[in-house]
């Protein structure tokens, strides 16, 4: 558990249970847990300075969201991805994220466009420096800043669930191969958004997902 970094939630939560859930969830999204690695309730409770009860509930929720997996021996682990599952997630993400991006288009004004450009610059800088953690954080913020503009409550929760399932695998691949060679479709996407070109937005989102997730090989799916 020593390798995980838990950020403090940006908003105030009413209960310790909520706080712990969002901190563990955020750590998974940012690649702090890798496929096949076990997660212990006591270890998490010590890291998060809380009792085992809210950790147990957080792990239960994240297991129901398929971000974590409960084995026959009652051990909680980050699931190992299969090719079939990855292909299905990739297709689902394309469908949902294209819809979320198009839904956000009418809400993008000059200020929102400037924010997206700044986040794109952050991602580009991380790619150039091969800064994995900065890339993961910047990429996450870029996509969800865009999607939230359209207020897609149901779609957004589904997208978050899919990101939770693939974030550990992607981070594992980044650790092995770096991020310098990753394609960056964000500039194409920002330009399409600026033109309010719905079809170009869909194309950029699809290429971004397929060239990232879809390019992961069978060898890279296996934990080393």
PDB file of C-alpha atoms in Angstrom:
ATOM      1  CA  UNK A   1       0.000   0.000   0.000  1.00  0.00           C
ATOM      2  CA  UNK A   2       2.978   2.319   0.321  1.00  0.00           C
ATOM      3  CA  UNK A   3       3.048   3.151  -3.378  1.00  0.00           C
ATOM      4  CA  UNK A   4      -0.480   4.592  -3.455  1.00  0.00           C
ATOM      5  CA  UNK A   5      -1.025   8.303  -3.090  1.00  0.00           C
ATOM      6  CA  UNK A   6      -4.399   9.409  -1.797  1.00  0.00           C
ATOM      7  CA  UNK A   7      -5.431  12.959  -2.612  1.00  0.00           C
ATOM      8  CA  UNK A   8      -7.778  14.850  -0.353  1.00  0.00           C
ATOM      9  CA  UNK A   9     -11.222  15.237  -1.940  1.00  0.00           C
ATOM     10  CA  UNK A  10     -11.881  18.705  -3.323  1.00  0.00           C
ATOM     11  CA  UNK A  11     -15.328  18.843  -1.788  1.00  0.00           C
ATOM     12  CA  UNK A  12     -16.570  18.296   1.733  1.00  0.00           C
ATOM     13  CA  UNK A  13     -18.211  14.946   2.363  1.00  0.00           C
ATOM     14  CA  UNK A  14     -20.771  14.339   5.051  1.00  0.00           C
ATOM     15  CA  UNK A  15     -19.276  11.059   6.242  1.00  0.00           C
ATOM     16  CA  UNK A  16     -15.903   9.339   6.522  1.00  0.00           C
ATOM     17  CA  UNK A  17     -17.430   6.573   4.403  1.00  0.00           C
ATOM     18  CA  UNK A  18     -17.972   8.975   1.483  1.00  0.00           C
ATOM     19  CA  UNK A  19     -14.500  10.474   1.840  1.00  0.00           C
ATOM     20  CA  UNK A  20     -12.788   7.076   1.814  1.00  0.00           C
ATOM     21  CA  UNK A  21     -14.804   5.869  -1.181  1.00  0.00           C
ATOM     22  CA  UNK A  22     -13.847   8.879  -3.291  1.00  0.00           C
ATOM     23  CA  UNK A  23     -10.200   8.768  -2.224  1.00  0.00           C
ATOM     24  CA  UNK A  24      -9.829   5.080  -3.172  1.00  0.00           C
ATOM     25  CA  UNK A  25     -11.809   5.639  -6.371  1.00  0.00           C
ATOM     26  CA  UNK A  26      -9.593   8.599  -7.294  1.00  0.00           C
ATOM     27  CA  UNK A  27      -6.466   6.529  -6.616  1.00  0.00           C
ATOM     28  CA  UNK A  28      -7.726   3.811  -8.992  1.00  0.00           C
ATOM     29  CA  UNK A  29      -8.501   6.374 -11.718  1.00  0.00           C
ATOM     30  CA  UNK A  30      -4.997   7.816 -11.375  1.00  0.00           C
ATOM     31  CA  UNK A  31      -3.346   4.415 -11.708  1.00  0.00           C
ATOM     32  CA  UNK A  32      -2.256   3.980  -8.098  1.00  0.00           C
ATOM     33  CA  UNK A  33      -3.338   0.318  -8.102  1.00  0.00           C
ATOM     34  CA  UNK A  34      -2.131  -2.157 -10.722  1.00  0.00           C
ATOM     35  CA  UNK A  35      -3.847  -5.272 -12.168  1.00  0.00           C
ATOM     36  CA  UNK A  36      -3.512  -8.385 -10.031  1.00  0.00           C
ATOM     37  CA  UNK A  37      -2.377  -6.494  -6.933  1.00  0.00           C
ATOM     38  CA  UNK A  38      -4.161  -7.389  -3.680  1.00  0.00           C
ATOM     39  CA  UNK A  39      -5.772  -4.684  -1.560  1.00  0.00           C
ATOM     40  CA  UNK A  40      -6.033  -5.143   2.196  1.00  0.00           C
ATOM     41  CA  UNK A  41      -8.612  -3.459   4.393  1.00  0.00           C
ATOM     42  CA  UNK A  42      -6.124  -2.949   7.211  1.00  0.00           C
ATOM     43  CA  UNK A  43      -3.518  -1.493   4.882  1.00  0.00           C
ATOM     44  CA  UNK A  44      -5.983   0.977   3.378  1.00  0.00           C
ATOM     45  CA  UNK A  45      -7.379   1.919   6.783  1.00  0.00           C
ATOM     46  CA  UNK A  46      -3.857   2.733   7.997  1.00  0.00           C
ATOM     47  CA  UNK A  47      -3.083   4.781   4.858  1.00  0.00           C
ATOM     48  CA  UNK A  48      -6.341   6.730   5.103  1.00  0.00           C
ATOM     49  CA  UNK A  49      -6.273   7.099   8.898  1.00  0.00           C
ATOM     50  CA  UNK A  50      -9.687   5.592   9.523  1.00  0.00           C
ATOM     51  CA  UNK A  51     -11.323   2.456  10.906  1.00  0.00           C
ATOM     52  CA  UNK A  52     -11.779  -0.658   8.732  1.00  0.00           C
ATOM     53  CA  UNK A  53     -15.546  -0.116   8.412  1.00  0.00           C
ATOM     54  CA  UNK A  54     -15.567   2.728   5.817  1.00  0.00           C
ATOM     55  CA  UNK A  55     -12.788   0.978   3.874  1.00  0.00           C
ATOM     56  CA  UNK A  56     -14.824  -2.228   3.763  1.00  0.00           C
ATOM     57  CA  UNK A  57     -17.847  -0.311   2.437  1.00  0.00           C
ATOM     58  CA  UNK A  58     -15.718   1.554  -0.153  1.00  0.00           C
ATOM     59  CA  UNK A  59     -14.288  -1.723  -1.443  1.00  0.00           C
ATOM     60  CA  UNK A  60     -17.790  -3.221  -1.591  1.00  0.00           C
ATOM     61  CA  UNK A  61     -19.029  -0.297  -3.706  1.00  0.00           C
ATOM     62  CA  UNK A  62     -16.018  -0.395  -6.004  1.00  0.00           C
ATOM     63  CA  UNK A  63     -16.410  -4.149  -6.433  1.00  0.00           C
ATOM     64  CA  UNK A  64     -20.033  -3.639  -7.482  1.00  0.00           C
ATOM     65  CA  UNK A  65     -18.782  -1.074 -10.016  1.00  0.00           C
ATOM     66  CA  UNK A  66     -16.308  -3.672 -11.384  1.00  0.00           C
ATOM     67  CA  UNK A  67     -13.315  -1.514 -10.475  1.00  0.00           C
ATOM     68  CA  UNK A  68     -12.213  -4.207  -8.005  1.00  0.00           C
ATOM     69  CA  UNK A  69     -12.739  -7.959  -7.809  1.00  0.00           C
ATOM     70  CA  UNK A  70     -13.550 -10.249  -4.894  1.00  0.00           C
ATOM     71  CA  UNK A  71     -11.967 -13.703  -5.229  1.00  0.00           C
ATOM     72  CA  UNK A  72     -13.214 -17.013  -3.847  1.00  0.00           C
ATOM     73  CA  UNK A  73     -10.812 -16.556  -0.945  1.00  0.00           C
ATOM     74  CA  UNK A  74     -12.444 -13.196  -0.117  1.00  0.00           C
ATOM     75  CA  UNK A  75      -9.353 -11.317  -1.263  1.00  0.00           C
ATOM     76  CA  UNK A  76      -9.914  -7.976  -3.000  1.00  0.00           C
ATOM     77  CA  UNK A  77      -7.743  -7.341  -6.065  1.00  0.00           C
ATOM     78  CA  UNK A  78      -7.559  -5.099  -9.105  1.00  0.00           C
ATOM     79  CA  UNK A  79      -8.995  -7.267 -11.932  1.00  0.00           C
ATOM     80  CA  UNK A  80      -6.750  -8.558 -14.699  1.00  0.00           C
ATOM     81  CA  UNK A  81      -8.082  -7.467 -18.084  1.00  0.00           C
ATOM     82  CA  UNK A  82      -8.911  -9.853 -20.927  1.00  0.00           C
ATOM     83  CA  UNK A  83      -8.883  -8.993 -24.635  1.00  0.00           C
ATOM     84  CA  UNK A  84     -12.626  -9.617 -24.949  1.00  0.00           C
ATOM     85  CA  UNK A  85     -13.444  -7.398 -21.988  1.00  0.00           C
ATOM     86  CA  UNK A  86     -11.100  -4.662 -23.187  1.00  0.00           C
ATOM     87  CA  UNK A  87     -12.625  -4.646 -26.676  1.00  0.00           C
ATOM     88  CA  UNK A  88     -16.111  -4.377 -25.182  1.00  0.00           C
ATOM     89  CA  UNK A  89     -15.089  -1.536 -22.869  1.00  0.00           C
ATOM     90  CA  UNK A  90     -13.403   0.266 -25.766  1.00  0.00           C
ATOM     91  CA  UNK A  91     -16.579   0.086 -27.870  1.00  0.00           C
ATOM     92  CA  UNK A  92     -18.737   1.218 -24.941  1.00  0.00           C
ATOM     93  CA  UNK A  93     -16.456   4.152 -24.217  1.00  0.00           C
ATOM     94  CA  UNK A  94     -16.556   5.289 -27.845  1.00  0.00           C
ATOM     95  CA  UNK A  95     -20.360   5.262 -27.850  1.00  0.00           C
ATOM     96  CA  UNK A  96     -20.820   6.973 -24.487  1.00  0.00           C
ATOM     97  CA  UNK A  97     -18.011   9.520 -24.727  1.00  0.00           C
ATOM     98  CA  UNK A  98     -18.969  10.606 -28.242  1.00  0.00           C
ATOM     99  CA  UNK A  99     -22.483  11.237 -26.943  1.00  0.00           C
ATOM    100  CA  UNK A 100     -21.220  13.113 -23.868  1.00  0.00           C
ATOM    101  CA  UNK A 101     -18.903  15.290 -25.952  1.00  0.00           C
ATOM    102  CA  UNK A 102     -21.614  16.183 -28.463  1.00  0.00           C
ATOM    103  CA  UNK A 103     -24.024  16.911 -25.596  1.00  0.00           C
ATOM    104  CA  UNK A 104     -21.434  19.339 -24.167  1.00  0.00           C
ATOM    105  CA  UNK A 105     -20.947  21.263 -27.425  1.00  0.00           C
ATOM    106  CA  UNK A 106     -23.730  23.855 -26.916  1.00  0.00           C
ATOM    107  CA  UNK A 107     -22.288  24.719 -23.496  1.00  0.00           C
ATOM    108  CA  UNK A 108     -18.779  25.493 -24.760  1.00  0.00           C
ATOM    109  CA  UNK A 109     -18.127  29.224 -24.907  1.00  0.00           C
ATOM    110  CA  UNK A 110     -14.858  31.169 -25.041  1.00  0.00           C
ATOM    111  CA  UNK A 111     -14.028  30.569 -21.370  1.00  0.00           C
ATOM    112  CA  UNK A 112     -14.696  26.829 -21.574  1.00  0.00           C
ATOM    113  CA  UNK A 113     -12.667  26.559 -24.765  1.00  0.00           C
ATOM    114  CA  UNK A 114      -9.756  28.348 -23.096  1.00  0.00           C
ATOM    115  CA  UNK A 115      -9.918  25.912 -20.168  1.00  0.00           C
ATOM    116  CA  UNK A 116      -9.844  22.941 -22.537  1.00  0.00           C
ATOM    117  CA  UNK A 117      -6.882  24.430 -24.442  1.00  0.00           C
ATOM    118  CA  UNK A 118      -4.981  24.895 -21.166  1.00  0.00           C
ATOM    119  CA  UNK A 119      -5.675  21.286 -20.161  1.00  0.00           C
ATOM    120  CA  UNK A 120      -4.578  20.121 -23.621  1.00  0.00           C
ATOM    121  CA  UNK A 121      -1.317  22.056 -23.195  1.00  0.00           C
ATOM    122  CA  UNK A 122      -0.828  20.275 -19.875  1.00  0.00           C
ATOM    123  CA  UNK A 123      -1.299  16.876 -21.515  1.00  0.00           C
ATOM    124  CA  UNK A 124       1.048  17.794 -24.389  1.00  0.00           C
ATOM    125  CA  UNK A 125       3.725  18.920 -21.926  1.00  0.00           C
ATOM    126  CA  UNK A 126       3.417  15.672 -19.986  1.00  0.00           C
ATOM    127  CA  UNK A 127       3.817  13.633 -23.184  1.00  0.00           C
ATOM    128  CA  UNK A 128       6.930  15.584 -24.143  1.00  0.00           C
ATOM    129  CA  UNK A 129       8.474  15.059 -20.690  1.00  0.00           C
ATOM    130  CA  UNK A 130       7.315  11.432 -20.478  1.00  0.00           C
ATOM    131  CA  UNK A 131       5.704  12.378 -17.140  1.00  0.00           C
ATOM    132  CA  UNK A 132       3.298   9.490 -16.569  1.00  0.00           C
ATOM    133  CA  UNK A 133       1.474  10.824 -13.494  1.00  0.00           C
ATOM    134  CA  UNK A 134       1.042  14.288 -14.993  1.00  0.00           C
ATOM    135  CA  UNK A 135      -0.279  12.756 -18.210  1.00  0.00           C
ATOM    136  CA  UNK A 136      -2.764  10.537 -16.375  1.00  0.00           C
ATOM    137  CA  UNK A 137      -4.026  13.448 -14.279  1.00  0.00           C
ATOM    138  CA  UNK A 138      -4.174  15.904 -17.174  1.00  0.00           C
ATOM    139  CA  UNK A 139      -5.892  13.433 -19.513  1.00  0.00           C
ATOM    140  CA  UNK A 140      -8.498  12.622 -16.863  1.00  0.00           C
ATOM    141  CA  UNK A 141      -9.236  16.293 -16.199  1.00  0.00           C
ATOM    142  CA  UNK A 142      -9.388  17.175 -19.904  1.00  0.00           C
ATOM    143  CA  UNK A 143     -12.000  14.537 -20.726  1.00  0.00           C
ATOM    144  CA  UNK A 144     -14.202  14.955 -17.686  1.00  0.00           C
ATOM    145  CA  UNK A 145     -14.083  18.770 -17.820  1.00  0.00           C
ATOM    146  CA  UNK A 146     -15.529  18.491 -21.323  1.00  0.00           C
ATOM    147  CA  UNK A 147     -18.101  15.820 -20.534  1.00  0.00           C
ATOM    148  CA  UNK A 148     -19.431  17.563 -17.411  1.00  0.00           C
ATOM    149  CA  UNK A 149     -20.354  20.650 -19.430  1.00  0.00           C
ATOM    150  CA  UNK A 150     -23.336  18.796 -20.911  1.00  0.00           C
ATOM    151  CA  UNK A 151     -24.541  17.671 -17.459  1.00  0.00           C
ATOM    152  CA  UNK A 152     -24.852  14.021 -18.578  1.00  0.00           C
ATOM    153  CA  UNK A 153     -25.615  12.532 -15.152  1.00  0.00           C
ATOM    154  CA  UNK A 154     -26.454   8.980 -16.248  1.00  0.00           C
ATOM    155  CA  UNK A 155     -23.911   8.827 -19.082  1.00  0.00           C
ATOM    156  CA  UNK A 156     -21.170  10.294 -16.885  1.00  0.00           C
ATOM    157  CA  UNK A 157     -21.571   7.631 -14.186  1.00  0.00           C
ATOM    158  CA  UNK A 158     -21.282   4.921 -16.861  1.00  0.00           C
ATOM    159  CA  UNK A 159     -18.178   6.558 -18.361  1.00  0.00           C
ATOM    160  CA  UNK A 160     -16.572   6.807 -14.913  1.00  0.00           C
ATOM    161  CA  UNK A 161     -17.240   3.107 -14.315  1.00  0.00           C
ATOM    162  CA  UNK A 162     -15.513   2.200 -17.592  1.00  0.00           C
ATOM    163  CA  UNK A 163     -12.513   4.426 -16.802  1.00  0.00           C
ATOM    164  CA  UNK A 164     -12.232   2.755 -13.377  1.00  0.00           C
ATOM    165  CA  UNK A 165     -11.983  -0.629 -15.082  1.00  0.00           C
ATOM    166  CA  UNK A 166      -9.232   0.373 -17.532  1.00  0.00           C
ATOM    167  CA  UNK A 167      -7.134   2.885 -15.549  1.00  0.00           C
ATOM    168  CA  UNK A 168      -4.976   0.261 -13.754  1.00  0.00           C
ATOM    169  CA  UNK A 169      -4.143  -1.526 -17.025  1.00  0.00           C
ATOM    170  CA  UNK A 170      -3.312   1.695 -18.852  1.00  0.00           C
ATOM    171  CA  UNK A 171      -1.051   2.827 -16.031  1.00  0.00           C
ATOM    172  CA  UNK A 172       0.734  -0.529 -16.093  1.00  0.00           C
ATOM    173  CA  UNK A 173       1.361  -0.127 -19.831  1.00  0.00           C
ATOM    174  CA  UNK A 174       2.586   3.445 -19.276  1.00  0.00           C
ATOM    175  CA  UNK A 175       5.051   2.226 -16.630  1.00  0.00           C
ATOM    176  CA  UNK A 176       6.486  -0.337 -19.044  1.00  0.00           C
ATOM    177  CA  UNK A 177       6.656   1.765 -22.190  1.00  0.00           C
ATOM    178  CA  UNK A 178       6.288   5.424 -21.143  1.00  0.00           C
ATOM    179  CA  UNK A 179       3.868   7.902 -22.688  1.00  0.00           C
ATOM    180  CA  UNK A 180       6.066   9.732 -25.205  1.00  0.00           C
ATOM    181  CA  UNK A 181       4.864   7.610 -28.121  1.00  0.00           C
ATOM    182  CA  UNK A 182       1.168   7.982 -27.331  1.00  0.00           C
ATOM    183  CA  UNK A 183      -0.924   9.723 -30.016  1.00  0.00           C
ATOM    184  CA  UNK A 184      -2.489  13.012 -28.911  1.00  0.00           C
ATOM    185  CA  UNK A 185      -5.918  13.588 -30.451  1.00  0.00           C
ATOM    186  CA  UNK A 186      -6.841  16.337 -28.012  1.00  0.00           C
ATOM    187  CA  UNK A 187      -5.757  19.139 -30.365  1.00  0.00           C
ATOM    188  CA  UNK A 188      -7.981  17.729 -33.120  1.00  0.00           C
ATOM    189  CA  UNK A 189     -10.809  17.507 -30.600  1.00  0.00           C
ATOM    190  CA  UNK A 190     -10.369  21.074 -29.344  1.00  0.00           C
ATOM    191  CA  UNK A 191     -10.339  22.408 -32.909  1.00  0.00           C
ATOM    192  CA  UNK A 192     -13.500  20.433 -33.720  1.00  0.00           C
ATOM    193  CA  UNK A 193     -15.184  21.793 -30.592  1.00  0.00           C
ATOM    194  CA  UNK A 194     -14.208  25.348 -31.537  1.00  0.00           C
ATOM    195  CA  UNK A 195     -15.885  24.844 -34.943  1.00  0.00           C
ATOM    196  CA  UNK A 196     -18.914  23.163 -33.305  1.00  0.00           C
ATOM    197  CA  UNK A 197     -18.310  20.319 -35.758  1.00  0.00           C
ATOM    198  CA  UNK A 198     -20.244  17.408 -34.262  1.00  0.00           C
ATOM    199  CA  UNK A 199     -18.928  14.779 -36.683  1.00  0.00           C
ATOM    200  CA  UNK A 200     -15.306  15.862 -36.217  1.00  0.00           C
ATOM    201  CA  UNK A 201     -15.799  15.757 -32.435  1.00  0.00           C
ATOM    202  CA  UNK A 202     -17.056  12.173 -32.681  1.00  0.00           C
ATOM    203  CA  UNK A 203     -14.130  11.201 -34.919  1.00  0.00           C
ATOM    204  CA  UNK A 204     -11.527  12.705 -32.576  1.00  0.00           C
ATOM    205  CA  UNK A 205     -13.042  11.018 -29.511  1.00  0.00           C
ATOM    206  CA  UNK A 206     -13.212   7.647 -31.285  1.00  0.00           C
ATOM    207  CA  UNK A 207      -9.611   7.884 -32.506  1.00  0.00           C
ATOM    208  CA  UNK A 208      -8.390   8.986 -29.083  1.00  0.00           C
ATOM    209  CA  UNK A 209      -9.966   5.950 -27.397  1.00  0.00           C
ATOM    210  CA  UNK A 210      -9.201   3.376 -30.092  1.00  0.00           C
ATOM    211  CA  UNK A 211      -5.568   4.448 -30.513  1.00  0.00           C
ATOM    212  CA  UNK A 212      -5.091   4.307 -26.747  1.00  0.00           C
ATOM    213  CA  UNK A 213      -7.073   1.356 -25.392  1.00  0.00           C
ATOM    214  CA  UNK A 214      -7.485  -0.465 -28.685  1.00  0.00           C
ATOM    215  CA  UNK A 215      -3.759  -0.564 -29.367  1.00  0.00           C
ATOM    216  CA  UNK A 216      -2.902  -2.483 -26.182  1.00  0.00           C
ATOM    217  CA  UNK A 217      -1.478  -5.848 -27.221  1.00  0.00           C
ATOM    218  CA  UNK A 218      -2.172  -9.295 -25.742  1.00  0.00           C
ATOM    219  CA  UNK A 219       1.315  -9.278 -24.192  1.00  0.00           C
ATOM    220  CA  UNK A 220       0.625  -5.965 -22.455  1.00  0.00           C
ATOM    221  CA  UNK A 221      -2.576  -7.387 -20.956  1.00  0.00           C
ATOM    222  CA  UNK A 222      -0.569  -9.898 -18.944  1.00  0.00           C
ATOM    223  CA  UNK A 223       0.748  -8.785 -15.537  1.00  0.00           C
ATOM    224  CA  UNK A 224       4.535  -9.000 -15.247  1.00  0.00           C
TER     225      UNK A 224
END
